Amino acid sequence: MPPPVKAEEYYKGYLVNRDQMEGDPHFSMGCEFCHKGDETGVNKDAAHRGLVPRPSDDLKSCGLCHEQIAAKYSQSLHFTAAGLREGISRRFSAAELKKFDEKVFQQSCRSCHASCGDCHVKGPSVGGISTGLIKGHKFIRKDEGKTCAACHGGRIYPEYTGEYGGEPDIHYERGMLCMDCHQLPEFHGDGAMYKSMRMIPNRPDCKTCHKLGGEKKLYTRTAHDKHQGRVSCYGCHSSGSYRHCYNCHAGQNGTSKPGFLLGVNPRDPKTVTTLRLTPTVRDTFEKAGIRMEKFDTQPNYWDAPVHNVRKKTERTRSCDACHVERAGFLTNGRLIENGSRANERLIVVPKPISR
Amino acid sequence: MKRAVFLSPIFWLSLIILSLPAQAAAENNCLVCHTNDAVMKTLVKPPEIKSEGEG
């Protein structure tokens, strides 16, 4: 996650560095051009009258100069937040989905969209808190640790850096950050409007860099041959516990706990992978009058591309970890209480190895 | 010759136009506060923490 900001230093996120404004065309038209308000106001209230704190929420502001990028971005999942809708919509009847669109999506889920400034100017606001302007209002190309890490700081980023405890992802240790695997179209969009991130072409794939068949050790090559198409890379190479979220969203008292779970991939039932508990519970949308008529058709656990990859893990060191001890596998006893009936379909018992 | 230049309306107009950006900068009260550590410290109140991060 971004370095924590002390309460007494929170104001620093609003400080502008006058020196770096020199020569940057973004500042040539003055503050009012983007932020409105009144540059001549003699106090905070007067100057902030009509202020637009996040000018890039209206993509036309950046689109004045960056026309093509803004046009594509208007269709991007980071802006539309459509992935959140797609994920939950399968639990709704048609009437419930209509109600969800009217009462919940725009007001709640969609409020999490990212605008241009959230990645290029200021740490995005999460729960009403932002780490503030980056480098005194410099317009930056990227700074994953201050931008991606804020929105994805609940699970993905701290997994990656090892801030949960446990080992950091090997790629992080080697100096790689988000955009070393995730390509620009995943952020800016490619002009198409996708319903889910899984529909975006050319998403990161371990095999792009780690070609199968090129393994140096016979043991490794055999393991890959045996498990290819049956177990995801994460299934063996996730180093251990990652975060699972319970009872969250429109419900109350959302909590998170570490854990490691292996089971059937609900999107690809022929493979076993790392699963993550998602926070939707039966009464999540009760306040909006949505009972989720199809709640039990969808599991509460979903395939998770866990960002804590290591070359050597308990499962790569010994076949027995899975095939004898069955460590980490989802079982009836580990399922959440009052969860979806579809959860049971994710339980798998690894076969013993004939020796 | 020098006298003619100073009396020319073009000279005075150019002088006014060239001085405009400097004048605009001077009137930009946003920067007066937003570049002043001590002032911002008194104006910005940290919000309350309400929730954990997402995704």
CSV table of C-alpha atoms in Angstrom, one decimal:
chain,number,residue,atom,x,y,z
A,1,MET,CA,0.0,0.0,0.0
A,2,PRO,CA,1.1,3.6,-0.3
A,3,PRO,CA,3.2,4.7,2.6
A,4,PRO,CA,0.8,5.6,5.4
A,5,VAL,CA,0.2,9.4,5.9
A,6,LYS,CA,0.3,10.7,9.4
A,7,ALA,CA,-2.7,12.7,10.4
A,8,GLU,CA,-0.5,15.7,11.2
A,9,GLU,CA,1.0,15.6,7.7
A,10,TYR,CA,-2.2,15.0,5.7
A,11,TYR,CA,-2.2,18.6,4.6
A,12,LYS,CA,1.0,18.1,2.6
A,13,GLY,CA,-1.1,16.2,0.0
A,14,TYR,CA,-2.6,19.6,-0.9
A,15,LEU,CA,0.7,21.5,-1.3
A,16,VAL,CA,1.6,22.5,-4.8
A,17,ASN,CA,5.3,22.7,-5.8
A,18,ARG,CA,5.6,26.0,-7.7
A,19,ASP,CA,8.9,25.1,-9.2
A,20,GLN,CA,7.7,22.1,-11.2
A,21,MET,CA,4.9,24.2,-12.7
A,22,GLU,CA,7.4,26.1,-14.8
A,23,GLY,CA,7.3,24.9,-18.4
A,24,ASP,CA,4.5,22.4,-17.9
A,25,PRO,CA,1.7,23.3,-20.3
A,26,HIS,CA,-0.9,21.8,-17.9
A,27,PHE,CA,-0.5,24.9,-15.8
A,28,SER,CA,-0.4,27.5,-18.6
A,29,MET,CA,-4.1,28.4,-18.3
A,30,GLY,CA,-4.1,28.8,-14.6
A,31,CYS,CA,-5.9,26.8,-11.9
A,32,GLU,CA,-9.4,28.0,-12.8
A,33,PHE,CA,-9.2,26.5,-16.2
A,34,CYS,CA,-9.5,23.0,-14.7
A,35,HIS,CA,-10.7,23.5,-11.1
A,36,LYS,CA,-13.1,26.4,-11.6
A,37,GLY,CA,-13.5,28.2,-8.3
A,38,ASP,CA,-12.2,31.8,-8.0
A,39,GLU,CA,-8.5,32.5,-8.3
A,40,THR,CA,-9.0,35.9,-6.9
A,41,GLY,CA,-10.9,34.8,-3.8
A,42,VAL,CA,-9.3,36.2,-0.7
A,43,ASN,CA,-10.1,33.3,1.6
A,44,LYS,CA,-10.8,29.6,1.3
A,45,ASP,CA,-14.5,29.9,1.1
A,46,ALA,CA,-14.4,32.6,-1.6
A,47,ALA,CA,-11.7,30.9,-3.6
A,48,HIS,CA,-13.4,27.5,-3.4
A,49,ARG,CA,-16.8,28.7,-4.4
A,50,GLY,CA,-17.8,26.4,-7.4
A,51,LEU,CA,-14.5,24.5,-7.0
A,52,VAL,CA,-14.1,21.3,-9.0
A,53,PRO,CA,-11.7,19.2,-6.9
A,54,ARG,CA,-11.5,16.4,-9.4
A,55,PRO,CA,-11.6,18.0,-12.9
A,56,SER,CA,-10.9,14.8,-14.7
A,57,ASP,CA,-14.1,13.2,-13.5
A,58,ASP,CA,-15.4,15.0,-16.6
A,59,LEU,CA,-13.3,13.4,-19.2
A,60,LYS,CA,-13.8,16.4,-21.4
A,61,SER,CA,-11.3,18.4,-19.3
A,62,CYS,CA,-8.4,16.1,-20.2
A,63,GLY,CA,-10.0,15.3,-23.5
A,64,LEU,CA,-9.5,18.8,-24.7
A,65,CYS,CA,-5.9,17.9,-25.5
A,66,HIS,CA,-5.8,14.2,-25.0
A,67,GLU,CA,-8.8,13.5,-27.2
A,68,GLN,CA,-8.2,9.9,-28.3
A,69,ILE,CA,-7.1,8.7,-24.9
A,70,ALA,CA,-10.1,10.3,-23.2
A,71,ALA,CA,-12.5,8.7,-25.8
A,72,LYS,CA,-11.0,5.3,-25.2
A,73,TYR,CA,-10.9,5.7,-21.5
A,74,SER,CA,-14.6,6.5,-21.4
A,75,GLN,CA,-15.2,2.8,-22.3
A,76,SER,CA,-12.5,1.5,-20.0
A,77,LEU,CA,-13.4,-0.7,-17.1
A,78,HIS,CA,-11.4,1.5,-14.7
A,79,PHE,CA,-13.8,4.3,-15.7
A,80,THR,CA,-17.1,2.4,-16.2
A,81,ALA,CA,-16.6,0.0,-13.2
A,82,ALA,CA,-18.7,-2.3,-15.2
A,83,GLY,CA,-16.8,-5.3,-13.9
A,84,LEU,CA,-18.4,-4.8,-10.5
A,85,ARG,CA,-21.8,-4.9,-12.1
A,86,GLU,CA,-21.0,-8.0,-14.2
A,87,GLY,CA,-19.7,-9.9,-11.2
A,88,ILE,CA,-22.8,-9.4,-9.1
A,89,SER,CA,-25.5,-9.3,-11.8
A,90,ARG,CA,-25.6,-13.1,-12.1
A,91,ARG,CA,-27.1,-13.3,-8.7
A,92,PHE,CA,-30.1,-11.1,-9.7
A,93,SER,CA,-33.3,-11.7,-11.5
A,94,ALA,CA,-34.0,-9.3,-14.4
A,95,ALA,CA,-36.2,-7.2,-12.1
A,96,GLU,CA,-33.5,-7.1,-9.4
A,97,LEU,CA,-30.9,-6.1,-11.9
A,98,LYS,CA,-33.0,-3.1,-13.0
A,99,LYS,CA,-33.4,-2.1,-9.3
A,100,PHE,CA,-29.7,-2.5,-8.8
A,101,ASP,CA,-28.9,-0.3,-11.7
A,102,GLU,CA,-31.3,2.4,-10.4
A,103,LYS,CA,-30.5,2.3,-6.7
A,104,VAL,CA,-27.1,0.9,-6.2
A,105,PHE,CA,-24.7,0.8,-9.1
A,106,GLN,CA,-24.3,4.5,-9.8
A,107,GLN,CA,-24.5,5.6,-6.2
A,108,SER,CA,-22.2,3.0,-4.7
A,109,CYS,CA,-20.1,0.8,-7.1
A,110,ARG,CA,-19.6,3.4,-9.8
A,111,SER,CA,-18.3,5.9,-7.2
A,112,CYS,CA,-15.2,3.8,-7.2
A,113,HIS,CA,-14.3,4.6,-10.8
A,114,ALA,CA,-10.9,6.1,-11.5
A,115,SER,CA,-10.6,9.3,-13.4
A,116,CYS,CA,-7.4,10.4,-15.2
A,117,GLY,CA,-6.2,12.4,-12.2
A,118,ASP,CA,-6.4,9.3,-10.0
A,119,CYS,CA,-3.5,7.8,-11.8
A,120,HIS,CA,-1.6,10.8,-13.1
A,121,VAL,CA,-2.0,13.6,-10.5
A,122,LYS,CA,-3.2,12.5,-7.1
A,123,GLY,CA,-3.5,9.3,-5.1
A,124,PRO,CA,-7.0,8.1,-5.5
A,125,SER,CA,-9.4,8.5,-2.7
A,126,VAL,CA,-10.3,5.3,-0.9
A,127,GLY,CA,-12.9,5.5,1.9
A,128,GLY,CA,-12.7,9.3,1.6
A,129,ILE,CA,-8.9,9.4,2.2
A,130,SER,CA,-6.3,10.2,-0.4
A,131,THR,CA,-2.5,10.3,-0.1
A,132,GLY,CA,-2.8,13.6,-1.9
A,133,LEU,CA,-1.1,15.3,-4.8
A,134,ILE,CA,1.9,13.4,-6.2
A,135,LYS,CA,5.1,15.4,-6.2
A,136,GLY,CA,3.3,18.7,-5.6
A,137,HIS,CA,0.8,18.4,-8.4
A,138,LYS,CA,3.2,17.1,-11.0
A,139,PHE,CA,1.5,15.3,-13.9
A,140,ILE,CA,3.1,11.9,-13.9
A,141,ARG,CA,3.0,9.0,-16.4
A,142,LYS,CA,2.9,6.4,-13.6
A,143,ASP,CA,3.6,5.8,-10.0
A,144,GLU,CA,2.0,2.4,-9.2
A,145,GLY,CA,2.9,2.5,-5.5
A,146,LYS,CA,0.9,5.7,-5.0
A,147,THR,CA,-2.0,5.1,-7.4
A,148,CYS,CA,-2.7,1.4,-8.2
A,149,ALA,CA,-1.7,0.6,-4.7
A,150,ALA,CA,-4.4,2.8,-3.2
A,151,CYS,CA,-7.4,1.3,-4.9
A,152,HIS,CA,-6.0,-2.2,-5.0
A,153,GLY,CA,-4.5,-1.8,-1.5
A,154,GLY,CA,-7.1,-4.1,0.2
A,155,ARG,CA,-5.8,-7.3,-1.3
A,156,ILE,CA,-3.6,-7.3,-4.4
A,157,TYR,CA,-0.9,-4.7,-3.7
A,158,PRO,CA,0.0,-5.8,-0.1
A,159,GLU,CA,0.0,-9.4,-1.3
A,160,TYR,CA,2.5,-8.4,-3.9
A,161,THR,CA,4.8,-6.4,-1.6
A,162,GLY,CA,4.5,-8.8,1.3
A,163,GLU,CA,3.0,-6.2,3.6
A,164,TYR,CA,0.6,-8.8,4.9
A,165,GLY,CA,3.4,-10.8,6.3
A,166,GLY,CA,4.6,-13.8,4.4
A,167,GLU,CA,6.8,-13.5,1.4
A,168,PRO,CA,6.5,-10.8,-1.2
A,169,ASP,CA,5.9,-11.8,-4.8
A,170,ILE,CA,9.2,-12.8,-6.5
A,171,HIS,CA,8.4,-10.3,-9.3
A,172,TYR,CA,8.2,-7.5,-6.8
A,173,GLU,CA,11.5,-8.5,-5.3
A,174,ARG,CA,13.0,-8.4,-8.8
A,175,GLY,CA,11.8,-4.8,-9.2
A,176,MET,CA,8.7,-5.3,-11.2
A,177,LEU,CA,5.6,-3.3,-10.7
A,178,CYS,CA,2.0,-3.4,-12.0
A,179,MET,CA,2.7,-2.1,-15.5
A,180,ASP,CA,5.5,-4.5,-16.1
A,181,CYS,CA,2.8,-7.2,-16.6
A,182,HIS,CA,-0.4,-5.2,-17.1
A,183,GLN,CA,-0.4,-3.4,-20.4
A,184,LEU,CA,-1.7,0.1,-21.1
A,185,PRO,CA,-5.0,-1.0,-22.8
A,186,GLU,CA,-6.0,-2.5,-19.4
A,187,PHE,CA,-5.9,1.0,-18.0
A,188,HIS,CA,-6.7,3.4,-20.8
A,189,GLY,CA,-9.0,0.9,-22.6
A,190,ASP,CA,-8.8,0.0,-26.3
A,191,GLY,CA,-12.0,1.5,-27.4
A,192,ALA,CA,-14.1,-1.5,-26.7
A,193,MET,CA,-16.5,-1.6,-23.8
A,194,TYR,CA,-15.9,-4.8,-21.9
A,195,LYS,CA,-18.2,-6.2,-19.2
A,196,SER,CA,-15.4,-7.7,-17.2
A,197,MET,CA,-11.6,-7.6,-17.0
A,198,ARG,CA,-11.5,-11.2,-18.1
A,199,MET,CA,-12.8,-10.2,-21.5
A,200,ILE,CA,-9.8,-7.9,-22.2
A,201,PRO,CA,-7.4,-9.4,-24.7
A,202,ASN,CA,-3.7,-9.8,-23.9
A,203,ARG,CA,-4.0,-9.8,-20.2
A,204,PRO,CA,-0.9,-11.0,-18.2
A,205,ASP,CA,-0.1,-14.6,-18.7
A,206,CYS,CA,2.8,-16.3,-16.8
A,207,LYS,CA,3.6,-18.3,-19.9
A,208,THR,CA,4.4,-15.2,-21.9
A,209,CYS,CA,7.8,-15.0,-20.1
A,210,HIS,CA,8.0,-18.5,-18.6
A,211,LYS,CA,7.7,-20.8,-21.6
A,212,LEU,CA,6.8,-24.4,-20.9
A,213,GLY,CA,9.3,-26.9,-22.1
A,214,GLY,CA,12.3,-24.7,-21.3
A,215,GLU,CA,12.7,-26.0,-17.7
A,216,LYS,CA,16.2,-26.9,-16.7
A,217,LYS,CA,15.3,-29.6,-14.1
A,218,LEU,CA,13.5,-32.8,-15.1
A,219,TYR,CA,11.5,-32.6,-11.8
A,220,THR,CA,10.1,-29.2,-12.8
A,221,ARG,CA,9.4,-30.2,-16.4
A,222,THR,CA,7.6,-33.3,-15.3
A,223,ALA,CA,5.5,-31.3,-12.7
A,224,HIS,CA,4.5,-28.8,-15.4
A,225,ASP,CA,3.6,-31.6,-17.9
A,226,LYS,CA,1.5,-33.4,-15.3
A,227,HIS,CA,-0.4,-30.4,-14.1
A,228,GLN,CA,-0.8,-28.4,-17.3
A,229,GLY,CA,-4.5,-27.7,-17.9
A,230,ARG,CA,-5.4,-29.2,-14.5
A,231,VAL,CA,-3.9,-26.7,-12.0
A,232,SER,CA,-3.3,-23.0,-12.6
A,233,CYS,CA,0.2,-21.6,-12.1
A,234,TYR,CA,-1.0,-19.9,-8.9
A,235,GLY,CA,-2.2,-23.3,-7.5
A,236,CYS,CA,1.4,-24.3,-7.0
A,237,HIS,CA,3.3,-21.0,-7.0
A,238,SER,CA,1.2,-18.9,-4.6
A,239,SER,CA,3.5,-18.6,-1.6
A,240,GLY,CA,0.7,-18.9,1.0
A,241,SER,CA,-2.0,-16.9,2.7
A,242,TYR,CA,-3.7,-14.0,1.1
A,243,ARG,CA,-6.7,-11.9,2.1
A,244,HIS,CA,-10.3,-13.0,2.0
A,245,CYS,CA,-13.1,-10.6,2.6
A,246,TYR,CA,-16.2,-11.4,4.6
A,247,ASN,CA,-19.7,-9.8,5.0
A,248,CYS,CA,-18.9,-6.7,3.2
A,249,HIS,CA,-20.3,-4.0,0.9
A,250,ALA,CA,-23.8,-2.7,1.6
A,251,GLY,CA,-24.0,-5.0,4.6
A,252,GLN,CA,-22.2,-4.1,7.8
A,253,ASN,CA,-19.1,-5.1,9.7
A,254,GLY,CA,-17.1,-6.2,6.7
A,255,THR,CA,-13.9,-8.0,7.8
A,256,SER,CA,-10.9,-9.6,6.2
A,257,LYS,CA,-8.8,-12.5,7.2
A,258,PRO,CA,-5.8,-14.3,5.7
A,259,GLY,CA,-6.2,-17.7,4.3
A,260,PHE,CA,-5.1,-20.1,1.6
A,261,LEU,CA,-7.7,-22.0,-0.5
A,262,LEU,CA,-7.4,-24.4,-3.3
A,263,GLY,CA,-10.5,-25.6,-5.2
A,264,VAL,CA,-12.2,-25.9,-8.6
A,265,ASN,CA,-12.0,-22.8,-10.7
A,266,PRO,CA,-15.7,-21.8,-11.1
A,267,ARG,CA,-14.9,-20.3,-14.5
A,268,ASP,CA,-13.0,-23.3,-15.7
A,269,PRO,CA,-14.1,-26.4,-13.8
A,270,LYS,CA,-11.5,-28.7,-15.2
A,271,THR,CA,-8.7,-26.8,-13.4
A,272,VAL,CA,-7.8,-26.3,-9.7
A,273,THR,CA,-6.7,-22.9,-8.6
A,274,THR,CA,-6.4,-20.5,-5.8
A,275,LEU,CA,-9.8,-19.3,-4.6
A,276,ARG,CA,-10.7,-16.1,-2.9
A,277,LEU,CA,-13.8,-15.5,-0.8
A,278,THR,CA,-15.7,-12.5,-2.1
A,279,PRO,CA,-17.6,-10.4,0.3
A,280,THR,CA,-21.2,-10.7,-1.1
A,281,VAL,CA,-23.5,-12.3,1.4
A,282,ARG,CA,-27.2,-13.0,1.3
A,283,ASP,CA,-28.3,-9.7,2.8
A,284,THR,CA,-25.7,-7.5,1.1
A,285,PHE,CA,-28.4,-5.6,-0.9
A,286,GLU,CA,-31.3,-6.0,1.6
A,287,LYS,CA,-31.4,-2.3,2.2
A,288,ALA,CA,-32.0,-1.7,-1.5
A,289,GLY,CA,-34.8,-4.2,-1.5
A,290,ILE,CA,-32.8,-6.8,-3.5
A,291,ARG,CA,-32.9,-10.4,-2.2
A,292,MET,CA,-30.7,-11.9,-4.9
A,293,GLU,CA,-33.1,-14.5,-6.2
A,294,LYS,CA,-30.2,-16.3,-7.9
A,295,PHE,CA,-27.8,-16.1,-5.0
A,296,ASP,CA,-27.3,-19.9,-4.9
A,297,THR,CA,-26.4,-20.2,-8.6
A,298,GLN,CA,-23.1,-18.5,-8.0
A,299,PRO,CA,-20.4,-19.4,-5.5
A,300,ASN,CA,-18.9,-17.1,-2.9
A,301,TYR,CA,-15.4,-18.2,-3.9
A,302,TRP,CA,-13.8,-17.2,-7.1
A,303,ASP,CA,-10.6,-17.9,-8.9
A,304,ALA,CA,-7.9,-15.5,-7.7
A,305,PRO,CA,-4.7,-14.6,-9.6
A,306,VAL,CA,-3.0,-14.3,-6.3
A,307,HIS,CA,-0.1,-11.8,-6.4
A,308,ASN,CA,2.3,-13.6,-4.0
A,309,VAL,CA,4.1,-15.9,-6.5
A,310,ARG,CA,7.3,-17.7,-5.6
A,311,LYS,CA,9.3,-20.2,-7.5
A,312,LYS,CA,9.5,-22.6,-4.5
A,313,THR,CA,6.5,-23.2,-2.3
A,314,GLU,CA,5.3,-26.0,-0.1
A,315,ARG,CA,3.5,-27.5,-3.1
A,316,THR,CA,6.4,-27.3,-5.5
A,317,ARG,CA,8.8,-28.9,-2.9
A,318,SER,CA,6.6,-31.9,-2.3
A,319,CYS,CA,3.8,-33.7,-4.2
A,320,ASP,CA,2.6,-34.9,-0.8
A,321,ALA,CA,1.5,-31.4,0.2
A,322,CYS,CA,-1.5,-31.8,-2.1
A,323,HIS,CA,-1.7,-35.5,-2.9
A,324,VAL,CA,-1.4,-36.8,0.7
A,325,GLU,CA,-1.8,-33.9,3.1
A,326,ARG,CA,-4.3,-32.0,0.9
A,327,ALA,CA,-3.2,-28.8,2.6
A,328,GLY,CA,-5.1,-25.7,1.8
A,329,PHE,CA,-7.9,-27.4,-0.1
A,330,LEU,CA,-11.5,-26.2,0.3
A,331,THR,CA,-13.5,-28.7,2.3
A,332,ASN,CA,-17.1,-28.8,3.6
A,333,GLY,CA,-15.8,-27.9,7.0
A,334,ARG,CA,-14.0,-24.8,5.6
A,335,LEU,CA,-17.0,-23.4,3.7
A,336,ILE,CA,-18.5,-20.2,5.1
A,337,GLU,CA,-21.8,-20.5,7.0
A,338,ASN,CA,-25.0,-19.7,5.1
A,339,GLY,CA,-23.0,-19.4,1.9
A,340,SER,CA,-24.1,-20.2,-1.6
A,341,ARG,CA,-25.0,-23.8,-2.4
A,342,ALA,CA,-22.8,-23.4,-5.4
A,343,ASN,CA,-19.8,-23.4,-3.1
A,344,GLU,CA,-19.9,-27.2,-2.8
A,345,ARG,CA,-19.1,-27.6,-6.5
A,346,LEU,CA,-15.7,-26.1,-5.8
A,347,ILE,CA,-14.6,-28.8,-3.5
A,348,VAL,CA,-12.0,-31.2,-5.0
A,349,VAL,CA,-10.1,-34.1,-3.4
A,350,PRO,CA,-6.7,-34.6,-5.1
A,351,LYS,CA,-6.0,-38.2,-6.1
A,352,PRO,CA,-3.3,-40.1,-4.4
A,353,ILE,CA,-0.2,-40.7,-6.4
A,354,SER,CA,0.6,-44.3,-7.4
A,355,ARG,CA,4.3,-44.8,-6.4
B,1,MET,CA,13.8,58.8,-32.0
B,2,LYS,CA,13.7,57.6,-28.4
B,3,ARG,CA,10.9,60.1,-27.6
B,4,ALA,CA,8.9,58.8,-30.6
B,5,VAL,CA,9.1,55.2,-29.4
B,6,PHE,CA,7.8,56.2,-25.9
B,7,LEU,CA,4.9,58.1,-27.3
B,8,SER,CA,3.8,55.3,-29.6
B,9,PRO,CA,0.5,53.6,-28.6
B,10,ILE,CA,2.0,50.3,-29.8
B,11,PHE,CA,4.8,50.6,-27.3
B,12,TRP,CA,2.4,51.1,-24.4
B,13,LEU,CA,0.0,48.4,-25.6
B,14,SER,CA,2.9,45.9,-25.9
B,15,LEU,CA,4.0,46.8,-22.4
B,16,ILE,CA,0.5,46.1,-21.0
B,17,ILE,CA,0.1,42.8,-22.8
B,18,LEU,CA,3.6,41.6,-21.8
B,19,SER,CA,2.9,42.4,-18.2
B,20,LEU,CA,-0.4,40.5,-18.1
B,21,PRO,CA,0.9,37.0,-17.3
B,22,ALA,CA,2.9,38.4,-14.4
B,23,GLN,CA,-0.1,40.2,-13.1
B,24,ALA,CA,-2.3,37.1,-13.5
B,25,ALA,CA,0.2,35.1,-11.5
B,26,ALA,CA,0.3,37.7,-8.8
B,27,GLU,CA,-3.5,37.6,-8.5
B,28,ASN,CA,-3.7,33.8,-8.3
B,29,ASN,CA,-4.6,33.3,-4.7
B,30,CYS,CA,-4.8,29.5,-5.1
B,31,LEU,CA,-1.0,29.4,-5.1
B,32,VAL,CA,-0.6,31.8,-2.3
B,33,CYS,CA,-2.2,29.2,0.0
B,34,HIS,CA,-1.4,26.0,-1.8
B,35,THR,CA,2.4,26.6,-1.8
B,36,ASN,CA,2.5,27.7,1.8
B,37,ASP,CA,3.2,24.9,4.2
B,38,ALA,CA,2.1,26.8,7.3
B,39,VAL,CA,-1.1,28.1,5.8
B,40,MET,CA,-2.1,24.7,4.5
B,41,LYS,CA,-1.4,23.1,7.8
B,42,THR,CA,-4.1,25.3,9.4
B,43,LEU,CA,-6.6,24.9,6.5
B,44,VAL,CA,-6.6,21.1,5.9
B,45,LYS,CA,-8.2,18.8,8.4
B,46,PRO,CA,-7.5,15.1,8.0
B,47,PRO,CA,-10.6,13.0,7.5
B,48,GLU,CA,-11.7,10.1,9.6
B,49,ILE,CA,-10.7,6.6,8.6
B,50,LYS,CA,-13.9,4.7,7.7
B,51,SER,CA,-13.0,1.6,5.7
B,52,GLU,CA,-10.3,-0.7,4.4
B,53,GLY,CA,-9.0,-0.5,0.9
B,54,GLU,CA,-10.6,-2.3,-2.0
B,55,GLY,CA,-9.5,-5.0,-4.5
